[in-house]
């Protein structure tokens, strides 16, 4: 191999996933939305028509004229990574890939009909070979999932919001959709991070790449464990004021915060779902048409409920406590009106009954 400026990493065999469905690695919230969209009759036709409203063709021409197209004679190491990623995830058509001169590390996958991948020189110069392999896998994961839909609709609705800003409440309604789509888009980034791990099959390289995107090319000055500790501190520290500030900070973003992405990916890498995929047990693409929308939504709802229940964020803990309290109160009211608690009350003897006399509020003083 010619010298490309990348750290030399010994070649190794990687597992391949023939026929893998993107449902295998998609975040529950991302998966439920995509399953629902794929069930819509005429979905592809509508969104391809919608993409025509955006300068997709213009962007293709721009990258062709102002960037370097990756191939066997230009950035051959990236070309090899791209082909490997498509082979591992069994993507039949290899997307075109471009390197764009930009010192800011970035990568994206755009286009609905024929996705193209763009990486910046800042990213190419920042990451070593295994880290870059995870990024290429991330973008191929976007292509396999069809995530360009998010970007297309988001851009369209953002532009529409500006045009209807003069209509009373019109802008509010559109921006509500934009906010929901941004949340959807952020979850799609977590999905693509998982795809990157399936391609690179080196969790440490994936985490290093995220850390370097946050802190630059100073690997000798950084530590992955300490970086993950930042994510833990971010998730659990502060009070309700900080919780509100976190929400306000993330709302306008298309990507989750980098430490959060690292923590989520580390958690997924230790999950049995990841190990099952690595063992060859995963949903197949030819089964996508039979995927249940209701099951996907239940999984998504269950994920969010678990997130609230296990979260260390003060606001999420409050929400969980309130939900638990409401459920407990509902149970008490149900027992009161159905008489389900009568046997327990009798078993408690006359002391319980005596406490209730002359004290209408006495029952509310019982510990929850």
PDB file of C-alpha atoms in Angstrom, residues 106-354:
ATOM      1  CA  UNK A 106     -17.358  16.627   8.745  1.00  0.00           C
ATOM      2  CA  UNK A 107     -19.063  13.943   6.653  1.00  0.00           C
ATOM      3  CA  UNK A 108     -22.514  13.573   5.159  1.00  0.00           C
ATOM      4  CA  UNK A 109     -24.657  11.358   2.979  1.00  0.00           C
ATOM      5  CA  UNK A 110     -27.098  13.168   0.703  1.00  0.00           C
ATOM      6  CA  UNK A 111     -29.450  12.238  -2.110  1.00  0.00           C
ATOM      7  CA  UNK A 112     -32.561  10.053  -2.221  1.00  0.00           C
ATOM      8  CA  UNK A 113     -32.297   8.172  -5.504  1.00  0.00           C
ATOM      9  CA  UNK A 114     -28.508   7.858  -5.708  1.00  0.00           C
ATOM     10  CA  UNK A 115     -26.911   8.776  -2.359  1.00  0.00           C
ATOM     11  CA  UNK A 116     -23.452  10.336  -2.405  1.00  0.00           C
ATOM     12  CA  UNK A 117     -21.027  10.559   0.489  1.00  0.00           C
ATOM     13  CA  UNK A 118     -18.922  13.649   1.170  1.00  0.00           C
ATOM     14  CA  UNK A 119     -16.038  13.856   3.659  1.00  0.00           C
ATOM     15  CA  UNK A 120     -13.935  16.914   4.375  1.00  0.00           C
ATOM     16  CA  UNK A 121     -10.161  17.149   4.281  1.00  0.00           C
ATOM     17  CA  UNK A 122     -10.285  18.113   7.956  1.00  0.00           C
ATOM     18  CA  UNK A 123     -11.776  14.721   8.769  1.00  0.00           C
ATOM     19  CA  UNK A 124      -9.411  12.789   6.502  1.00  0.00           C
ATOM     20  CA  UNK A 125      -6.400  14.449   8.119  1.00  0.00           C
ATOM     21  CA  UNK A 126      -7.739  14.004  11.657  1.00  0.00           C
ATOM     22  CA  UNK A 127      -8.517  10.287  11.798  1.00  0.00           C
ATOM     23  CA  UNK A 128      -6.361   7.193  11.506  1.00  0.00           C
ATOM     24  CA  UNK A 129      -7.350   4.313   9.241  1.00  0.00           C
ATOM     25  CA  UNK A 130      -9.558   2.398  11.662  1.00  0.00           C
ATOM     26  CA  UNK A 131     -11.270   5.561  12.894  1.00  0.00           C
ATOM     27  CA  UNK A 132     -11.946   6.615   9.321  1.00  0.00           C
ATOM     28  CA  UNK A 133     -13.288   3.172   8.502  1.00  0.00           C
ATOM     29  CA  UNK A 134     -15.952   3.644  11.199  1.00  0.00           C
ATOM     30  CA  UNK A 135     -16.912   7.020   9.676  1.00  0.00           C
ATOM     31  CA  UNK A 136     -17.244   5.534   6.190  1.00  0.00           C
ATOM     32  CA  UNK A 137     -19.386   2.752   7.682  1.00  0.00           C
ATOM     33  CA  UNK A 138     -21.475   5.424   9.425  1.00  0.00           C
ATOM     34  CA  UNK A 139     -22.249   7.103   6.100  1.00  0.00           C
ATOM     35  CA  UNK A 140     -22.942   3.804   4.336  1.00  0.00           C
ATOM     36  CA  UNK A 141     -25.348   3.050   7.190  1.00  0.00           C
ATOM     37  CA  UNK A 142     -27.164   6.295   6.374  1.00  0.00           C
ATOM     38  CA  UNK A 143     -27.424   5.194   2.734  1.00  0.00           C
ATOM     39  CA  UNK A 144     -28.720   1.721   3.630  1.00  0.00           C
ATOM     40  CA  UNK A 145     -31.365   3.163   5.982  1.00  0.00           C
ATOM     41  CA  UNK A 146     -32.467   5.831   3.528  1.00  0.00           C
ATOM     42  CA  UNK A 147     -31.798   8.599   6.032  1.00  0.00           C
ATOM     43  CA  UNK A 148     -31.521  11.199   3.277  1.00  0.00           C
ATOM     44  CA  UNK A 149     -35.303  11.396   3.680  1.00  0.00           C
ATOM     45  CA  UNK A 150     -34.769  13.225   6.980  1.00  0.00           C
ATOM     46  CA  UNK A 151     -32.425  15.761   5.502  1.00  0.00           C
ATOM     47  CA  UNK A 152     -34.655  16.356   2.486  1.00  0.00           C
ATOM     48  CA  UNK A 153     -37.853  16.859   4.468  1.00  0.00           C
ATOM     49  CA  UNK A 154     -36.064  18.897   7.134  1.00  0.00           C
ATOM     50  CA  UNK A 155     -34.599  21.290   4.576  1.00  0.00           C
ATOM     51  CA  UNK A 156     -37.941  21.581   2.821  1.00  0.00           C
ATOM     52  CA  UNK A 157     -39.880  22.316   6.017  1.00  0.00           C
ATOM     53  CA  UNK A 158     -37.264  24.781   7.263  1.00  0.00           C
ATOM     54  CA  UNK A 159     -37.573  26.712   4.018  1.00  0.00           C
ATOM     55  CA  UNK A 160     -41.366  26.493   4.193  1.00  0.00           C
ATOM     56  CA  UNK A 161     -41.339  27.854   7.748  1.00  0.00           C
ATOM     57  CA  UNK A 162     -39.597  30.989   6.528  1.00  0.00           C
ATOM     58  CA  UNK A 163     -42.148  31.462   3.750  1.00  0.00           C
ATOM     59  CA  UNK A 164     -45.182  31.140   6.044  1.00  0.00           C
ATOM     60  CA  UNK A 165     -43.728  33.119   8.935  1.00  0.00           C
ATOM     61  CA  UNK A 166     -46.211  35.932   8.254  1.00  0.00           C
ATOM     62  CA  UNK A 167     -49.233  33.601   8.710  1.00  0.00           C
ATOM     63  CA  UNK A 168     -50.526  33.606  12.320  1.00  0.00           C
ATOM     64  CA  UNK A 169     -49.465  30.341  13.993  1.00  0.00           C
ATOM     65  CA  UNK A 170     -48.319  28.988  10.609  1.00  0.00           C
ATOM     66  CA  UNK A 171     -44.659  29.211  11.517  1.00  0.00           C
ATOM     67  CA  UNK A 172     -45.343  27.662  14.934  1.00  0.00           C
ATOM     68  CA  UNK A 173     -46.978  24.610  13.358  1.00  0.00           C
ATOM     69  CA  UNK A 174     -44.168  24.090  10.849  1.00  0.00           C
ATOM     70  CA  UNK A 175     -41.448  24.595  13.468  1.00  0.00           C
ATOM     71  CA  UNK A 176     -43.129  21.990  15.668  1.00  0.00           C
ATOM     72  CA  UNK A 177     -42.647  19.523  12.799  1.00  0.00           C
ATOM     73  CA  UNK A 178     -39.071  20.702  12.307  1.00  0.00           C
ATOM     74  CA  UNK A 179     -38.346  20.144  16.008  1.00  0.00           C
ATOM     75  CA  UNK A 180     -39.771  16.616  15.813  1.00  0.00           C
ATOM     76  CA  UNK A 181     -37.758  15.880  12.666  1.00  0.00           C
ATOM     77  CA  UNK A 182     -34.575  17.101  14.324  1.00  0.00           C
ATOM     78  CA  UNK A 183     -35.160  14.674  17.183  1.00  0.00           C
ATOM     79  CA  UNK A 184     -35.730  11.936  14.599  1.00  0.00           C
ATOM     80  CA  UNK A 185     -32.576  13.004  12.769  1.00  0.00           C
ATOM     81  CA  UNK A 186     -30.507  12.924  15.965  1.00  0.00           C
ATOM     82  CA  UNK A 187     -31.626   9.350  16.580  1.00  0.00           C
ATOM     83  CA  UNK A 188     -30.658   8.471  13.005  1.00  0.00           C
ATOM     84  CA  UNK A 189     -27.107   9.577  13.846  1.00  0.00           C
ATOM     85  CA  UNK A 190     -27.026   7.083  16.723  1.00  0.00           C
ATOM     86  CA  UNK A 191     -28.198   4.420  14.251  1.00  0.00           C
ATOM     87  CA  UNK A 192     -25.425   5.318  11.807  1.00  0.00           C
ATOM     88  CA  UNK A 193     -22.832   5.199  14.614  1.00  0.00           C
ATOM     89  CA  UNK A 194     -23.905   1.600  15.182  1.00  0.00           C
ATOM     90  CA  UNK A 195     -23.550   0.868  11.468  1.00  0.00           C
ATOM     91  CA  UNK A 196     -20.038   2.312  11.650  1.00  0.00           C
ATOM     92  CA  UNK A 197     -19.208  -0.094  14.454  1.00  0.00           C
ATOM     93  CA  UNK A 198     -20.561  -3.041  12.465  1.00  0.00           C
ATOM     94  CA  UNK A 199     -18.281  -2.051   9.593  1.00  0.00           C
ATOM     95  CA  UNK A 200     -15.146  -1.246  11.603  1.00  0.00           C
ATOM     96  CA  UNK A 201     -15.774  -3.898  14.292  1.00  0.00           C
ATOM     97  CA  UNK A 202     -13.452  -1.989  16.632  1.00  0.00           C
ATOM     98  CA  UNK A 203     -15.322  -0.124  19.360  1.00  0.00           C
ATOM     99  CA  UNK A 204     -12.156   1.590  20.596  1.00  0.00           C
ATOM    100  CA  UNK A 205     -11.512   3.053  17.130  1.00  0.00           C
ATOM    101  CA  UNK A 206     -15.107   4.312  16.939  1.00  0.00           C
ATOM    102  CA  UNK A 207     -14.807   5.964  20.349  1.00  0.00           C
ATOM    103  CA  UNK A 208     -11.411   7.460  19.524  1.00  0.00           C
ATOM    104  CA  UNK A 209     -12.843   8.959  16.358  1.00  0.00           C
ATOM    105  CA  UNK A 210     -15.677  10.656  18.255  1.00  0.00           C
ATOM    106  CA  UNK A 211     -13.236  11.903  20.875  1.00  0.00           C
ATOM    107  CA  UNK A 212     -10.938  13.369  18.220  1.00  0.00           C
ATOM    108  CA  UNK A 213     -13.880  15.072  16.498  1.00  0.00           C
ATOM    109  CA  UNK A 214     -14.546  16.754  19.851  1.00  0.00           C
ATOM    110  CA  UNK A 215     -10.961  17.527  20.875  1.00  0.00           C
ATOM    111  CA  UNK A 216      -8.815  17.466  17.749  1.00  0.00           C
ATOM    112  CA  UNK A 217      -5.707  15.540  16.795  1.00  0.00           C
ATOM    113  CA  UNK A 218      -4.187  15.356  20.270  1.00  0.00           C
ATOM    114  CA  UNK A 219      -4.712  11.701  21.060  1.00  0.00           C
ATOM    115  CA  UNK A 220      -1.719  11.599  23.409  1.00  0.00           C
ATOM    116  CA  UNK A 221      -3.422  14.301  25.502  1.00  0.00           C
ATOM    117  CA  UNK A 222      -6.813  12.548  25.706  1.00  0.00           C
ATOM    118  CA  UNK A 223      -8.264   9.422  27.271  1.00  0.00           C
ATOM    119  CA  UNK A 224     -11.356   7.505  26.144  1.00  0.00           C
ATOM    120  CA  UNK A 225     -12.380   6.507  29.672  1.00  0.00           C
ATOM    121  CA  UNK A 226     -12.161  10.107  30.841  1.00  0.00           C
ATOM    122  CA  UNK A 227     -14.148  11.180  27.766  1.00  0.00           C
ATOM    123  CA  UNK A 228     -16.892   8.686  28.637  1.00  0.00           C
ATOM    124  CA  UNK A 229     -16.810   9.965  32.231  1.00  0.00           C
ATOM    125  CA  UNK A 230     -17.700  13.393  30.822  1.00  0.00           C
ATOM    126  CA  UNK A 231     -20.819  11.872  29.292  1.00  0.00           C
ATOM    127  CA  UNK A 232     -21.749  10.376  32.661  1.00  0.00           C
ATOM    128  CA  UNK A 233     -21.233  13.717  34.371  1.00  0.00           C
ATOM    129  CA  UNK A 234     -23.282  15.497  31.702  1.00  0.00           C
ATOM    130  CA  UNK A 235     -26.133  13.012  32.121  1.00  0.00           C
ATOM    131  CA  UNK A 236     -26.297  13.081  35.909  1.00  0.00           C
ATOM    132  CA  UNK A 237     -24.999  16.433  37.190  1.00  0.00           C
ATOM    133  CA  UNK A 238     -26.803  19.701  37.812  1.00  0.00           C
ATOM    134  CA  UNK A 239     -30.327  20.546  38.886  1.00  0.00           C
ATOM    135  CA  UNK A 240     -33.597  21.238  37.066  1.00  0.00           C
ATOM    136  CA  UNK A 241     -32.193  24.445  35.623  1.00  0.00           C
ATOM    137  CA  UNK A 242     -29.385  22.512  33.969  1.00  0.00           C
ATOM    138  CA  UNK A 243     -31.890  19.976  32.638  1.00  0.00           C
ATOM    139  CA  UNK A 244     -33.832  22.735  30.896  1.00  0.00           C
ATOM    140  CA  UNK A 245     -30.611  24.218  29.503  1.00  0.00           C
ATOM    141  CA  UNK A 246     -29.635  20.811  28.095  1.00  0.00           C
ATOM    142  CA  UNK A 247     -32.940  20.626  26.231  1.00  0.00           C
ATOM    143  CA  UNK A 248     -32.571  24.160  24.878  1.00  0.00           C
ATOM    144  CA  UNK A 249     -28.989  23.461  23.794  1.00  0.00           C
ATOM    145  CA  UNK A 250     -29.839  20.302  21.869  1.00  0.00           C
ATOM    146  CA  UNK A 251     -33.099  21.438  20.183  1.00  0.00           C
ATOM    147  CA  UNK A 252     -31.470  23.313  17.258  1.00  0.00           C
ATOM    148  CA  UNK A 253     -28.855  20.594  16.640  1.00  0.00           C
ATOM    149  CA  UNK A 254     -29.014  17.938  13.942  1.00  0.00           C
ATOM    150  CA  UNK A 255     -26.550  15.686  15.819  1.00  0.00           C
ATOM    151  CA  UNK A 256     -26.421  14.542  19.439  1.00  0.00           C
ATOM    152  CA  UNK A 257     -23.527  15.860  21.514  1.00  0.00           C
ATOM    153  CA  UNK A 258     -20.306  13.963  20.896  1.00  0.00           C
ATOM    154  CA  UNK A 259     -19.864  12.619  24.438  1.00  0.00           C
ATOM    155  CA  UNK A 260     -23.471  11.407  24.368  1.00  0.00           C
ATOM    156  CA  UNK A 261     -22.852   9.612  21.068  1.00  0.00           C
ATOM    157  CA  UNK A 262     -19.767   7.932  22.512  1.00  0.00           C
ATOM    158  CA  UNK A 263     -21.628   6.778  25.621  1.00  0.00           C
ATOM    159  CA  UNK A 264     -24.578   5.484  23.572  1.00  0.00           C
ATOM    160  CA  UNK A 265     -22.288   3.559  21.232  1.00  0.00           C
ATOM    161  CA  UNK A 266     -20.308   2.055  24.112  1.00  0.00           C
ATOM    162  CA  UNK A 267     -23.566   0.964  25.747  1.00  0.00           C
ATOM    163  CA  UNK A 268     -24.832  -0.630  22.517  1.00  0.00           C
ATOM    164  CA  UNK A 269     -21.532  -2.455  21.963  1.00  0.00           C
ATOM    165  CA  UNK A 270     -22.076  -4.196  25.305  1.00  0.00           C
ATOM    166  CA  UNK A 271     -25.702  -5.024  24.493  1.00  0.00           C
ATOM    167  CA  UNK A 272     -26.778  -8.554  23.571  1.00  0.00           C
ATOM    168  CA  UNK A 273     -28.386  -7.177  20.383  1.00  0.00           C
ATOM    169  CA  UNK A 274     -24.942  -6.237  19.073  1.00  0.00           C
ATOM    170  CA  UNK A 275     -23.529  -9.638  19.957  1.00  0.00           C
ATOM    171  CA  UNK A 276     -26.435 -11.373  18.227  1.00  0.00           C
ATOM    172  CA  UNK A 277     -25.696  -9.442  15.037  1.00  0.00           C
ATOM    173  CA  UNK A 278     -22.025 -10.375  15.266  1.00  0.00           C
ATOM    174  CA  UNK A 279     -23.090 -14.005  15.694  1.00  0.00           C
ATOM    175  CA  UNK A 280     -25.121 -13.802  12.474  1.00  0.00           C
ATOM    176  CA  UNK A 281     -28.593 -13.432  13.995  1.00  0.00           C
ATOM    177  CA  UNK A 282     -30.235 -10.313  12.592  1.00  0.00           C
ATOM    178  CA  UNK A 283     -33.347  -9.221  10.626  1.00  0.00           C
ATOM    179  CA  UNK A 284     -33.012  -9.586   6.853  1.00  0.00           C
ATOM    180  CA  UNK A 285     -33.820  -7.003   4.222  1.00  0.00           C
ATOM    181  CA  UNK A 286     -36.261  -9.289   2.441  1.00  0.00           C
ATOM    182  CA  UNK A 287     -38.345  -9.331   5.645  1.00  0.00           C
ATOM    183  CA  UNK A 288     -38.725  -5.534   5.824  1.00  0.00           C
ATOM    184  CA  UNK A 289     -42.124  -5.603   4.110  1.00  0.00           C
ATOM    185  CA  UNK A 290     -43.449  -7.806   6.913  1.00  0.00           C
ATOM    186  CA  UNK A 291     -42.120  -5.644   9.750  1.00  0.00           C
ATOM    187  CA  UNK A 292     -44.888  -4.638  12.156  1.00  0.00           C
ATOM    188  CA  UNK A 293     -45.451  -0.903  12.600  1.00  0.00           C
ATOM    189  CA  UNK A 294     -47.193  -1.425  15.947  1.00  0.00           C
ATOM    190  CA  UNK A 295     -44.354  -3.602  17.255  1.00  0.00           C
ATOM    191  CA  UNK A 296     -41.822  -0.978  16.210  1.00  0.00           C
ATOM    192  CA  UNK A 297     -43.752   1.782  17.955  1.00  0.00           C
ATOM    193  CA  UNK A 298     -44.072  -0.332  21.110  1.00  0.00           C
ATOM    194  CA  UNK A 299     -40.321  -0.877  21.104  1.00  0.00           C
ATOM    195  CA  UNK A 300     -39.768   2.850  20.655  1.00  0.00           C
ATOM    196  CA  UNK A 301     -42.179   3.712  23.476  1.00  0.00           C
ATOM    197  CA  UNK A 302     -40.554   1.102  25.694  1.00  0.00           C
ATOM    198  CA  UNK A 303     -37.120   2.570  24.957  1.00  0.00           C
ATOM    199  CA  UNK A 304     -38.207   6.082  25.929  1.00  0.00           C
ATOM    200  CA  UNK A 305     -39.934   4.767  29.065  1.00  0.00           C
ATOM    201  CA  UNK A 306     -36.762   2.918  30.059  1.00  0.00           C
ATOM    202  CA  UNK A 307     -34.711   6.036  29.341  1.00  0.00           C
ATOM    203  CA  UNK A 308     -36.883   8.107  31.662  1.00  0.00           C
ATOM    204  CA  UNK A 309     -36.889   5.428  34.347  1.00  0.00           C
ATOM    205  CA  UNK A 310     -33.113   4.902  34.353  1.00  0.00           C
ATOM    206  CA  UNK A 311     -32.039   8.472  33.589  1.00  0.00           C
ATOM    207  CA  UNK A 312     -29.919  10.316  36.134  1.00  0.00           C
ATOM    208  CA  UNK A 313     -30.945  13.689  34.742  1.00  0.00           C
ATOM    209  CA  UNK A 314     -32.869  15.648  37.427  1.00  0.00           C
ATOM    210  CA  UNK A 315     -35.755  16.534  35.117  1.00  0.00           C
ATOM    211  CA  UNK A 316     -36.110  12.996  33.780  1.00  0.00           C
ATOM    212  CA  UNK A 317     -36.021  11.640  37.339  1.00  0.00           C
ATOM    213  CA  UNK A 318     -38.794  14.067  38.264  1.00  0.00           C
ATOM    214  CA  UNK A 319     -40.842  12.952  35.249  1.00  0.00           C
ATOM    215  CA  UNK A 320     -40.311   9.335  36.246  1.00  0.00           C
ATOM    216  CA  UNK A 321     -41.264  10.025  39.860  1.00  0.00           C
ATOM    217  CA  UNK A 322     -44.380  11.919  38.787  1.00  0.00           C
ATOM    218  CA  UNK A 323     -45.360   9.125  36.406  1.00  0.00           C
ATOM    219  CA  UNK A 324     -44.799   6.546  39.134  1.00  0.00           C
ATOM    220  CA  UNK A 325     -46.779   8.633  41.599  1.00  0.00           C
ATOM    221  CA  UNK A 326     -49.616   9.057  39.139  1.00  0.00           C
ATOM    222  CA  UNK A 327     -49.684   5.319  38.528  1.00  0.00           C
ATOM    223  CA  UNK A 328     -49.718   4.620  42.259  1.00  0.00           C
ATOM    224  CA  UNK A 329     -52.497   7.143  42.797  1.00  0.00           C
ATOM    225  CA  UNK A 330     -54.469   5.586  39.946  1.00  0.00           C
ATOM    226  CA  UNK A 331     -54.102   2.181  41.545  1.00  0.00           C
ATOM    227  CA  UNK A 332     -55.357   3.487  44.885  1.00  0.00           C
ATOM    228  CA  UNK A 333     -58.358   5.155  43.255  1.00  0.00           C
ATOM    229  CA  UNK A 334     -59.168   1.980  41.340  1.00  0.00           C
ATOM    230  CA  UNK A 335     -59.020  -0.073  44.532  1.00  0.00           C
ATOM    231  CA  UNK A 336     -61.176   2.476  46.346  1.00  0.00           C
ATOM    232  CA  UNK A 337     -63.985   2.343  43.803  1.00  0.00           C
ATOM    233  CA  UNK A 338     -63.835  -1.380  43.059  1.00  0.00           C
ATOM    234  CA  UNK A 339     -63.442  -2.464  46.671  1.00  0.00           C
ATOM    235  CA  UNK A 340     -60.289  -4.382  45.837  1.00  0.00           C
ATOM    236  CA  UNK A 341     -58.589  -3.068  48.964  1.00  0.00           C
ATOM    237  CA  UNK A 342     -61.396  -4.038  51.375  1.00  0.00           C
ATOM    238  CA  UNK A 343     -59.850  -7.335  52.388  1.00  0.00           C
ATOM    239  CA  UNK A 344     -56.539  -5.697  53.170  1.00  0.00           C
ATOM    240  CA  UNK A 345     -58.313  -3.026  55.229  1.00  0.00           C
ATOM    241  CA  UNK A 346     -60.173  -5.614  57.300  1.00  0.00           C
ATOM    242  CA  UNK A 347     -56.965  -7.503  57.903  1.00  0.00           C
ATOM    243  CA  UNK A 348     -55.424  -4.406  59.393  1.00  0.00           C
ATOM    244  CA  UNK A 349     -57.865  -4.521  62.322  1.00  0.00           C
ATOM    245  CA  UNK A 350     -59.848  -1.775  64.026  1.00  0.00           C
ATOM    246  CA  UNK A 351     -56.862   0.541  64.362  1.00  0.00           C
ATOM    247  CA  UNK A 352     -56.967   1.334  60.637  1.00  0.00           C
ATOM    248  CA  UNK A 353     -60.689   1.921  60.753  1.00  0.00           C
ATOM    249  CA  UNK A 354     -60.394   4.116  63.830  1.00  0.00           C
TER     250      UNK A 354
END
